[in-house]
Short mmCIF file of C-alpha atoms in Angstrom, two decimals:
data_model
loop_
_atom_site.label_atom_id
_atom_site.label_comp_id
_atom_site.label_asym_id
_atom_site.label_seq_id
_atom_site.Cartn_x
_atom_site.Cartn_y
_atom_site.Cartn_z
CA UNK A 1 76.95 -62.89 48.95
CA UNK A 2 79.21 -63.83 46.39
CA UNK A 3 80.24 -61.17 43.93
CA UNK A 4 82.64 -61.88 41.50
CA UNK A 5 84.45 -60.51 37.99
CA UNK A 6 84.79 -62.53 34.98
CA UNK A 7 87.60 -61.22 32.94
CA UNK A 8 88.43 -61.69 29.39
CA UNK A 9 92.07 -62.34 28.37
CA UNK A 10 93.21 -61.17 25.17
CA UNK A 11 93.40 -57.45 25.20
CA UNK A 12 92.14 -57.12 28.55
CA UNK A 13 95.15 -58.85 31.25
CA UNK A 14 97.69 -59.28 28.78
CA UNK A 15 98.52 -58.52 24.66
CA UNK A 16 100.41 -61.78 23.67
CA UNK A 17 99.73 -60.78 19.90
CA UNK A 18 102.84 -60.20 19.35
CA UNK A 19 104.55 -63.53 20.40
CA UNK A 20 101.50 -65.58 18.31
CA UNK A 21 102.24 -63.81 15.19
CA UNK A 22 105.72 -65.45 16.10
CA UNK A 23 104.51 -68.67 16.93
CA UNK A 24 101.63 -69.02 14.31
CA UNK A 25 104.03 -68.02 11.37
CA UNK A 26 106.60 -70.77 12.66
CA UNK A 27 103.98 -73.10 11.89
CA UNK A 28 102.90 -71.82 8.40
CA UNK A 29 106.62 -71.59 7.23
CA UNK A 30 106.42 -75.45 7.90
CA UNK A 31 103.02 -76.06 6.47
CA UNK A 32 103.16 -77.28 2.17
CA UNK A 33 99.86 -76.68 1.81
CA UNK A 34 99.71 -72.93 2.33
CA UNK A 35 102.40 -69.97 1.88
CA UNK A 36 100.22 -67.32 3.94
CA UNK A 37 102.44 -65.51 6.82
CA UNK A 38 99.80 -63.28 9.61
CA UNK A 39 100.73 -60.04 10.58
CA UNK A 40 99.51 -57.91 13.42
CA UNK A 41 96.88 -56.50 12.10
CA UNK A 42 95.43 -59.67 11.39
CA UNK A 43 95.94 -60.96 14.76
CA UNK A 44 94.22 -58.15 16.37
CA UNK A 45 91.32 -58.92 13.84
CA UNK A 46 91.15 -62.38 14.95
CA UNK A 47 91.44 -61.44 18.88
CA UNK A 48 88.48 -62.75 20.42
CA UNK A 49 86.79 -65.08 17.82
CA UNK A 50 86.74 -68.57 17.86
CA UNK A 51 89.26 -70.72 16.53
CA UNK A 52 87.09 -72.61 13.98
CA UNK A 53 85.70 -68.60 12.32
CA UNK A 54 89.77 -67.74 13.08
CA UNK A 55 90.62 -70.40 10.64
CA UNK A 56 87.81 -69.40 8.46
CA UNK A 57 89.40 -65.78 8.32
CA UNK A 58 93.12 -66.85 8.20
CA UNK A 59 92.93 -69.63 5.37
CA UNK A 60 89.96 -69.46 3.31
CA UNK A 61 90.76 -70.98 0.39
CA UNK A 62 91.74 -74.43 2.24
CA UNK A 63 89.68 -76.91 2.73
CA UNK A 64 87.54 -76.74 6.34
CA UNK A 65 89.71 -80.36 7.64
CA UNK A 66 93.40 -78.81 6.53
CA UNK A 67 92.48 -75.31 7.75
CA UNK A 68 91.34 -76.57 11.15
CA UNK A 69 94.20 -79.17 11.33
CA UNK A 70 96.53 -76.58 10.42
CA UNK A 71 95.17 -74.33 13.21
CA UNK A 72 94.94 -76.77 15.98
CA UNK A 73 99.00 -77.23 15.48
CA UNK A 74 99.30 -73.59 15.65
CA UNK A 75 97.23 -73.72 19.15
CA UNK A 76 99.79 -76.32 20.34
CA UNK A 77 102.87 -74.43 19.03
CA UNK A 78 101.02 -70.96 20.31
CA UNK A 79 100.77 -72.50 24.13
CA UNK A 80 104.55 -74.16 24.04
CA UNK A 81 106.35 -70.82 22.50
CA UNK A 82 104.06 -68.65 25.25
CA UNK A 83 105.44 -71.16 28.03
CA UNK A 84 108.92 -69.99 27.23
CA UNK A 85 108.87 -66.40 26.54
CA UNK A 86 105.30 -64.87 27.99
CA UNK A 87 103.15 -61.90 26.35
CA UNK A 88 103.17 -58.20 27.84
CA UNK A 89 101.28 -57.67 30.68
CA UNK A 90 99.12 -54.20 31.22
CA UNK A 91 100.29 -51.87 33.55
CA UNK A 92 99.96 -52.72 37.17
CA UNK A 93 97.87 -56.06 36.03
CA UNK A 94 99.38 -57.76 39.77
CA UNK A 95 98.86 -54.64 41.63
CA UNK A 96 95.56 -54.50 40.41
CA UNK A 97 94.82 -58.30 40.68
CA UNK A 98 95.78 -58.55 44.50
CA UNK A 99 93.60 -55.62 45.31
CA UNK A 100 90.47 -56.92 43.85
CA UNK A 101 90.66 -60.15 44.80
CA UNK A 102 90.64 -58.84 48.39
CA UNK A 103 86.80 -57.68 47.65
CA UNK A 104 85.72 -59.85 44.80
CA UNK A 105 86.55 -63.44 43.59
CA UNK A 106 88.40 -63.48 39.94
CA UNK A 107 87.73 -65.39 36.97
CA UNK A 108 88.69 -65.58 33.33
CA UNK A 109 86.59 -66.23 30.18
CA UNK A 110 87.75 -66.71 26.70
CA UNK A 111 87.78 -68.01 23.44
CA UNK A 112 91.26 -69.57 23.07
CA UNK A 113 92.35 -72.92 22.96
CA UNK A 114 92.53 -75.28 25.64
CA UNK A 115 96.08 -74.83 27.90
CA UNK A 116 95.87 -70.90 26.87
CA UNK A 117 95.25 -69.39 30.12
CA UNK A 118 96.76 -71.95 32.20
CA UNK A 119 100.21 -70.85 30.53
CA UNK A 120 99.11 -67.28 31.06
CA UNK A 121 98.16 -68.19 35.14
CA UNK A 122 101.85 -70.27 35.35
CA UNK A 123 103.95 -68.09 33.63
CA UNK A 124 103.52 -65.37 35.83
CA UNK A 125 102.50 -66.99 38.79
CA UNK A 126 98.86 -65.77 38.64
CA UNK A 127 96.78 -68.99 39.90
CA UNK A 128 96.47 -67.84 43.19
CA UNK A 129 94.44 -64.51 42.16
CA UNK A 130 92.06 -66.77 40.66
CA UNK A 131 88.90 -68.93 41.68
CA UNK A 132 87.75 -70.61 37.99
CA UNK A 133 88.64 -70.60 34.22
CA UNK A 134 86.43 -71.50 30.97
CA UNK A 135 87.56 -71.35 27.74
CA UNK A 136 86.04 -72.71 24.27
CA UNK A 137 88.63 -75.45 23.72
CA UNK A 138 87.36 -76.87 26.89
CA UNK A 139 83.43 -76.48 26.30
CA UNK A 140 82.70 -76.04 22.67
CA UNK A 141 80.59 -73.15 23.43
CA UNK A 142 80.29 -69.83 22.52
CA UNK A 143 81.93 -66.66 24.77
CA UNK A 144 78.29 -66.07 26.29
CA UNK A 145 77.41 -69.55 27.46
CA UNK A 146 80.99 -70.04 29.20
CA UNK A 147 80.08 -66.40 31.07
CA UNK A 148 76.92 -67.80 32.02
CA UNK A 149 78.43 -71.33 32.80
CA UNK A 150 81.08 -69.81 35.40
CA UNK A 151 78.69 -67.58 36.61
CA UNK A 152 76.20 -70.47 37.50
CA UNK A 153 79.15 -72.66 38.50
CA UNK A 154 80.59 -70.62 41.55
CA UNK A 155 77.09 -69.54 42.37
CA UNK A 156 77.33 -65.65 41.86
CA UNK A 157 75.14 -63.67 43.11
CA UNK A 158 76.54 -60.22 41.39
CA UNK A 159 78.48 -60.74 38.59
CA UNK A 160 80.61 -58.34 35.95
CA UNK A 161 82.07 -59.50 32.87
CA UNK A 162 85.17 -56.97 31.16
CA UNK A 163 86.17 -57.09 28.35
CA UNK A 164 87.92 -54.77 24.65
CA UNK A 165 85.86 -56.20 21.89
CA UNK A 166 82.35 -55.78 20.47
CA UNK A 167 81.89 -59.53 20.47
CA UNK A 168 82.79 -58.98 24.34
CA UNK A 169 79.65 -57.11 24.80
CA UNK A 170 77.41 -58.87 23.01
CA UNK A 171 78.57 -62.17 24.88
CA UNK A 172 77.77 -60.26 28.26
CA UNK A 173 74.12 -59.21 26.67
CA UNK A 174 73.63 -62.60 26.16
CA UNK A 175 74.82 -64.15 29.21
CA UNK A 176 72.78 -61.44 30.59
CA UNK A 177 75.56 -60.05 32.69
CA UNK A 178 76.69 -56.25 32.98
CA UNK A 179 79.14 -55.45 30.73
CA UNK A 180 82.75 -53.29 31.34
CA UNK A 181 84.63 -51.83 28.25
CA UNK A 182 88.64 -51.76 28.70
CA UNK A 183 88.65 -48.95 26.40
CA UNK A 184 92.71 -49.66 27.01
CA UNK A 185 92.14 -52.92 24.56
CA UNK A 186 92.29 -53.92 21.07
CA UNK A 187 88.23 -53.29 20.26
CA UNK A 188 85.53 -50.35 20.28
CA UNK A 189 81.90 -51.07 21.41
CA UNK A 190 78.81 -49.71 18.98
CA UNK A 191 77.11 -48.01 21.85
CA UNK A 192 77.50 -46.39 25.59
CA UNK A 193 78.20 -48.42 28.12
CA UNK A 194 80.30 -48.52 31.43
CA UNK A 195 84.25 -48.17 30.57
CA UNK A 196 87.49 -48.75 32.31
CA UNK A 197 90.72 -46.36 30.81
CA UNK A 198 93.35 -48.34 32.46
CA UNK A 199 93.35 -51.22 35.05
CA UNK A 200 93.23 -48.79 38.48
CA UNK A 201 89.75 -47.85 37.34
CA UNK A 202 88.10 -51.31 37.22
CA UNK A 203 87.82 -51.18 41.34
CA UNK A 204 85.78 -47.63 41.18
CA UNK A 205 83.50 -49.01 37.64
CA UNK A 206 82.44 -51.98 39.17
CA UNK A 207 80.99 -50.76 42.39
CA UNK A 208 78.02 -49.82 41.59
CA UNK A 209 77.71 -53.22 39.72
CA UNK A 210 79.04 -55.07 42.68
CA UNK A 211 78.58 -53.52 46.01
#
């Protein structure tokens, strides 16, 4: 029986909102048609969406062509600056990694841009803890559809998808999948469902999902 978990990135393995911020406002500084500069906050806010509804949020008052353009450069810039200089990893995330893979096979689902998690899987040497990777750069679908898509891909036959964010949730409803809050992330879920405080729990929270 194959029995794997599907893991979301952002807010869930690593926090690299830090180092975008960097990288994103590099781009802006160099960009005529807008003054903005992100902070933060705003990149927790945008954690988890799409790039098209992130440039939506980010740059409003540009037209939909510059906005986009302007964040596809800041995808490119984004993957580049991560290549050199990483994000910050949660607690144990290797530890945690090599134990579970010993029981279940790994995977990662997100909304980021194309090159995104491969940078996350080279930088720190983390290719070998996993068996498949979708993203919406690569597809052009929606969180839910790429859950379902790996899912149906590596024929699962038990499947759990974790993730920090409401959007997270509602993905796994629709991909019809169970559904694990890392209550350690950047996001709070609108009702009760299964929870994970720090990465050591996720091996006890999935079992009865799994085994």
């Amino acid at each position: 029986m194959n029995k794997g978990i599907i893991f979301d990135l952002d807010g869930t393995l690593w926090d690299s909102s830090k180092q975008v911020v960097m990288s994103w406002n590099e781009v802006l500084l160099r960009r005529s048609e807008t003054n903005r500069q992100i902070t933060m906050d705003d990149m927790h806010n945008y954690m988890g969406r799409t790039m098209k509804v992130i440039a939506e949020l980010m740059l409003p008052e540009l037209p939909e062509e510059v906005r986009e353009n302007i964040l596809r450069e800041c995808e490119n810039h984004e993957n580049e600056y991560l290549s050199r200089h990483g994000g910050v990893l949660f607690p144990d995330l290797e530890q945690v990694l090599g134990e579970l893979s010993q029981s279940y096979k790994l995977f990662i689902v997100s909304n980021c841009q194309i090159g995104y998690i491969e940078t996350f899987l080279k930088f720190y040497g983390f290719e070998k803890y996993f068996a498949d990777t979708e993203n919406y750069g690569n597809t052009g679908m929606e969180k839910g559809d790429n859950i379902r898509l790996v899912a149906e891909r590596n024929k699962l036959d038990k499947v759990v998808y974790i993730g920090d964010t409401q959007g997270d949730c509602d993905a796994s409803d629709y991909a019809g999948v169970p559904f694990i809050h890392a209550a350690y992330g950047f996001g709070t879920i609108n009702r009760e469902v299964p929870k994970v405080n720090n990465l050591h729990e996720i091996a006890e929270v999935v079992k009865p999902f799994l085994d």
